[in-house]
Amino acid sequence: MRKEILGVLCSGRGTDLQSIIDAIGRGEVDAEISIVLTDKPDAYALERAKKAGIKAVCVNRKEYSDRESFEKVLVQELRAAGVTLVVLAGFMRILTPYFVRSFPGHIMNIHPALLPSFPGAHAHRDVLAYGVKVSGCTVHFVDEGTDSGPIILQRAVPVLDDDTEETLGARVLEQEHIIYPQAIQLFCEGRLQVEGRHVRILPAKD
Ligand code: GAR
């Protein structure tokens, strides 16, 4: 079977990226990361990639006048690196239809809440403000909306009375580090069948 080539996009510290690097190292994800891209020069994800021997490139959003010219460079870098699955791992930019159509059905995102509740950039803050008792994380395919694509995997965690954004975020992140590698491996095994909004997980092949 052809190995999937991952391009991982990050904006910050990159613990989700690290979980994927580690899962590949343990043989739990049968893929290769050919490039890590960030939109910020100080993203710690760049260091994590370099330590793992992965090409790391910053495409500094501040150096581009508009989203389209910024995204054109991202797409060029991903194509040049032979990427077959784009993995958004804490990438805090909304992508335009141009980017999404460049890799149709081949972009995944992880969101730190149980979608379709609490989309957007401040999920933990919004969860705590609303007063829900359960939160979690969601891996989904990316469509042209915001956090709206077909859902692949979810995990729930309790929200405690004395939670802060930090304590809740840490509890959710533990689950993110489990389900993101799992979802990528399901994709690599060809076991994700998308039918409209539904993602069916096909049984493992022998
Ligand atoms: C993760 O919690 C991820 O779900 C979230 O950013 C964090 C990145 O952490 N993504 C979003 O909020 C996307 N809208 P990391 O930099 O340690 O991987």
GROMACS .gro file of C-alpha atoms and ligand atoms in nm:
model
  224
    1MET     CA    1   0.000   0.000   0.000
    2ARG     CA    2   0.122   0.353  -0.083
    3LYS     CA    3   0.237   0.538   0.228
    4GLU     CA    4   0.055   0.864   0.300
    5ILE     CA    5   0.281   1.169   0.309
    6LEU     CA    6   0.173   1.414   0.578
    7GLY     CA    7   0.214   1.790   0.579
    8VAL     CA    8   0.143   1.926   0.927
    9LEU     CA    9   0.041   2.290   0.979
   10CYS     CA   10   0.084   2.447   1.325
   11SER     CA   11   0.075   2.790   1.487
   12GLY     CA   12   0.211   2.724   1.833
   13ARG     CA   13   0.369   2.482   2.076
   14GLY     CA   14   0.296   2.173   1.864
   15THR     CA   15   0.202   1.904   2.117
   16ASP     CA   16  -0.049   1.756   1.870
   17LEU     CA   17   0.232   1.745   1.612
   18GLN     CA   18   0.452   1.572   1.872
   19SER     CA   19   0.186   1.308   1.935
   20ILE     CA   20   0.184   1.226   1.563
   21ILE     CA   21   0.565   1.218   1.542
   22ASP     CA   22   0.572   0.984   1.846
   23ALA     CA   23   0.296   0.757   1.709
   24ILE     CA   24   0.486   0.722   1.380
   25GLY     CA   25   0.800   0.642   1.584
   26ARG     CA   26   0.614   0.367   1.773
   27GLY     CA   27   0.486   0.220   1.445
   28GLU     CA   28   0.124   0.307   1.528
   29VAL     CA   29   0.083   0.542   1.231
   30ASP     CA   30   0.207   0.412   0.898
   31ALA     CA   31   0.288   0.746   0.737
   32GLU     CA   32   0.572   0.989   0.691
   33ILE     CA   33   0.574   1.360   0.774
   34SER     CA   34   0.755   1.534   0.487
   35ILE     CA   35   0.705   1.894   0.604
   36VAL     CA   36   0.589   2.101   0.900
   37LEU     CA   37   0.465   2.451   0.816
   38THR     CA   38   0.393   2.733   1.058
   39ASP     CA   39   0.248   3.079   1.008
   40LYS     CA   40   0.459   3.227   1.289
   41PRO     CA   41   0.839   3.235   1.318
   42ASP     CA   42   0.836   3.167   1.695
   43ALA     CA   43   0.610   2.859   1.683
   44TYR     CA   44   0.777   2.589   1.897
   45ALA     CA   45   0.643   2.331   1.650
   46LEU     CA   46   0.938   2.431   1.426
   47GLU     CA   47   1.184   2.310   1.691
   48ARG     CA   48   0.992   1.985   1.743
   49ALA     CA   49   1.005   1.916   1.368
   50LYS     CA   50   1.377   1.992   1.345
   51LYS     CA   51   1.452   1.768   1.645
   52ALA     CA   52   1.270   1.486   1.465
   53GLY     CA   53   1.464   1.548   1.142
   54ILE     CA   54   1.160   1.683   0.957
   55LYS     CA   55   1.176   1.977   0.717
   56ALA     CA   56   1.033   2.282   0.899
   57VAL     CA   57   0.932   2.600   0.718
   58CYS     CA   58   0.776   2.919   0.848
   59VAL     CA   59   0.551   3.101   0.601
   60ASN     CA   60   0.513   3.418   0.802
   61ARG     CA   61   0.155   3.543   0.755
   62LYS     CA   62   0.270   3.896   0.839
   63GLU     CA   63   0.480   3.907   0.522
   64TYR     CA   64   0.177   3.861   0.294
   65SER     CA   65  -0.076   4.130   0.213
   66ASP     CA   66  -0.371   3.893   0.172
   67ARG     CA   67  -0.482   3.539   0.254
   68GLU     CA   68  -0.467   3.417  -0.105
   69SER     CA   69  -0.099   3.502  -0.159
   70PHE     CA   70  -0.014   3.347   0.182
   71GLU     CA   71  -0.206   3.029   0.103
   72LYS     CA   72  -0.049   3.001  -0.244
   73VAL     CA   73   0.290   2.962  -0.077
   74LEU     CA   74   0.150   2.704   0.168
   75VAL     CA   75   0.006   2.502  -0.121
   76GLN     CA   76   0.333   2.529  -0.317
   77GLU     CA   77   0.533   2.404  -0.017
   78LEU     CA   78   0.292   2.115   0.046
   79ARG     CA   79   0.293   2.012  -0.322
   80ALA     CA   80   0.672   2.037  -0.346
   81ALA     CA   81   0.694   1.808  -0.041
   82GLY     CA   82   0.465   1.551  -0.207
   83VAL     CA   83   0.199   1.581   0.062
   84THR     CA   84  -0.106   1.354   0.027
   85LEU     CA   85  -0.278   1.439   0.360
   86VAL     CA   86  -0.277   1.786   0.514
   87VAL     CA   87  -0.298   1.775   0.895
   88LEU     CA   88  -0.400   2.091   1.080
   89ALA     CA   89  -0.257   2.067   1.431
   90GLY     CA   90  -0.332   2.386   1.621
   91PHE     CA   91  -0.321   2.595   1.302
   92MET     CA   92  -0.507   2.909   1.405
   93ARG     CA   93  -0.599   3.044   1.060
   94ILE     CA   94  -0.921   3.002   0.869
   95LEU     CA   95  -0.846   2.858   0.527
   96THR     CA   96  -1.009   2.988   0.210
   97PRO     CA   97  -1.195   2.769  -0.042
   98TYR     CA   98  -0.884   2.797  -0.263
   99PHE     CA   99  -0.677   2.603  -0.007
  100VAL     CA  100  -0.952   2.353   0.072
  101ARG     CA  101  -1.006   2.281  -0.301
  102SER     CA  102  -0.634   2.226  -0.347
  103PHE     CA  103  -0.653   1.905  -0.137
  104PRO     CA  104  -1.017   1.793  -0.165
  105GLY     CA  105  -1.109   1.537   0.101
  106HIS     CA  106  -0.746   1.528   0.213
  107ILE     CA  107  -0.737   1.784   0.497
  108MET     CA  108  -0.797   1.695   0.864
  109ASN     CA  109  -0.833   1.921   1.166
  110ILE     CA  110  -0.855   1.869   1.541
  111HIS     CA  111  -1.078   2.096   1.745
  112PRO     CA  112  -1.071   2.114   2.127
  113ALA     CA  113  -1.447   2.076   2.185
  114LEU     CA  114  -1.731   1.844   2.090
  115LEU     CA  115  -1.840   1.987   1.754
  116PRO     CA  116  -2.079   2.120   1.641
  117SER     CA  117  -2.077   2.286   1.985
  118PHE     CA  118  -1.820   2.556   2.053
  119PRO     CA  119  -1.645   2.604   1.715
  120GLY     CA  120  -1.393   2.885   1.670
  121ALA     CA  121  -1.070   2.994   1.830
  122HIS     CA  122  -1.173   3.006   2.200
  123ALA     CA  123  -1.339   2.673   2.262
  124HIS     CA  124  -1.237   2.625   2.629
  125ARG     CA  125  -1.335   2.981   2.723
  126ASP     CA  126  -1.672   2.936   2.552
  127VAL     CA  127  -1.730   2.594   2.716
  128LEU     CA  128  -1.662   2.735   3.064
  129ALA     CA  129  -1.876   3.043   3.002
  130TYR     CA  130  -2.171   2.831   2.888
  131GLY     CA  131  -2.160   2.594   3.184
  132VAL     CA  132  -2.173   2.259   3.003
  133LYS     CA  133  -2.070   1.953   3.209
  134VAL     CA  134  -1.895   1.764   2.930
  135SER     CA  135  -1.644   1.877   2.667
  136GLY     CA  136  -1.387   1.695   2.458
  137CYS     CA  137  -1.223   1.700   2.118
  138THR     CA  138  -1.315   1.631   1.759
  139VAL     CA  139  -1.114   1.518   1.457
  140HIS     CA  140  -1.289   1.608   1.134
  141PHE     CA  141  -1.233   1.649   0.763
  142VAL     CA  142  -1.206   2.012   0.659
  143ASP     CA  143  -1.470   2.158   0.431
  144GLU     CA  144  -1.519   2.518   0.325
  145GLY     CA  145  -1.688   2.619   0.651
  146THR     CA  146  -1.533   2.676   0.995
  147ASP     CA  147  -1.504   2.356   1.204
  148SER     CA  148  -1.796   2.217   1.005
  149GLY     CA  149  -1.664   1.918   0.810
  150PRO     CA  150  -1.761   1.552   0.855
  151ILE     CA  151  -1.663   1.415   1.198
  152ILE     CA  152  -1.414   1.127   1.214
  153LEU     CA  153  -1.353   1.069   1.588
  154GLN     CA  154  -1.454   1.236   1.917
  155ARG     CA  155  -1.360   1.188   2.282
  156ALA     CA  156  -1.542   1.336   2.582
  157VAL     CA  157  -1.402   1.461   2.915
  158PRO     CA  158  -1.582   1.600   3.221
  159VAL     CA  159  -1.586   1.973   3.288
  160LEU     CA  160  -1.521   2.030   3.660
  161ASP     CA  161  -1.660   2.313   3.872
  162ASP     CA  162  -1.319   2.460   3.943
  163ASP     CA  163  -1.180   2.423   3.590
  164THR     CA  164  -0.985   2.702   3.426
  165GLU     CA  165  -0.909   2.721   3.053
  166GLU     CA  166  -0.569   2.570   3.140
  167THR     CA  167  -0.693   2.270   3.344
  168LEU     CA  168  -0.972   2.190   3.099
  169GLY     CA  169  -0.735   2.240   2.805
  170ALA     CA  170  -0.484   1.996   2.954
  171ARG     CA  171  -0.756   1.731   3.012
  172VAL     CA  172  -0.879   1.768   2.653
  173LEU     CA  173  -0.526   1.768   2.511
  174GLU     CA  174  -0.454   1.423   2.662
  175GLN     CA  175  -0.742   1.288   2.453
  176GLU     CA  176  -0.634   1.484   2.144
  177HIS     CA  177  -0.299   1.308   2.158
  178ILE     CA  178  -0.479   0.972   2.146
  179ILE     CA  179  -0.742   1.032   1.878
  180TYR     CA  180  -0.548   1.240   1.626
  181PRO     CA  181  -0.292   0.965   1.551
  182GLN     CA  182  -0.578   0.711   1.550
  183ALA     CA  183  -0.775   0.912   1.293
  184ILE     CA  184  -0.469   0.956   1.072
  185GLN     CA  185  -0.397   0.582   1.087
  186LEU     CA  186  -0.759   0.504   0.988
  187PHE     CA  187  -0.712   0.735   0.687
  188CYS     CA  188  -0.383   0.563   0.602
  189GLU     CA  189  -0.555   0.224   0.611
  190GLY     CA  190  -0.825   0.351   0.371
  191ARG     CA  191  -1.090   0.289   0.637
  192LEU     CA  192  -1.267   0.628   0.634
  193GLN     CA  193  -1.564   0.633   0.400
  194VAL     CA  194  -1.735   0.972   0.371
  195GLU     CA  195  -2.105   0.973   0.286
  196GLY     CA  196  -2.236   1.328   0.311
  197ARG     CA  197  -2.190   1.436   0.673
  198HIS     CA  198  -2.120   1.080   0.789
  199VAL     CA  199  -1.779   0.919   0.812
  200ARG     CA  200  -1.809   0.542   0.831
  201ILE     CA  201  -1.517   0.354   0.983
  202LEU     CA  202  -1.471   0.041   0.778
  203PRO     CA  203  -1.347  -0.280   0.943
  204ALA     CA  204  -0.975  -0.350   0.934
  205LYS     CA  205  -0.855  -0.547   0.634
  206ASP     CA  206  -0.668  -0.870   0.712
  207GAR     C1  207  -0.506   2.209   2.045
  207GAR     O1  208  -0.584   2.206   2.161
  207GAR     C2  209  -0.595   2.208   1.922
  207GAR     O2  210  -0.711   2.131   1.937
  207GAR     C3  211  -0.628   2.354   1.910
  207GAR     O3  212  -0.509   2.420   1.937
  207GAR     C4  213  -0.434   2.342   2.030
  207GAR     C5  214  -0.294   2.326   1.975
  207GAR     O4  215  -0.209   2.274   2.071
  207GAR     N1  216  -0.679   2.387   1.780
  207GAR     C6  217  -0.771   2.480   1.760
  207GAR     O5  218  -0.820   2.547   1.849
  207GAR     C7  219  -0.810   2.498   1.615
  207GAR     N2  220  -0.921   2.586   1.605
  207GAR     P1  221  -0.062   2.233   2.032
  207GAR     O6  222   0.003   2.353   1.964
  207GAR     O7  223   0.004   2.200   2.162
  207GAR     O8  224  -0.068   2.114   1.939
   0.00000   0.00000   0.00000
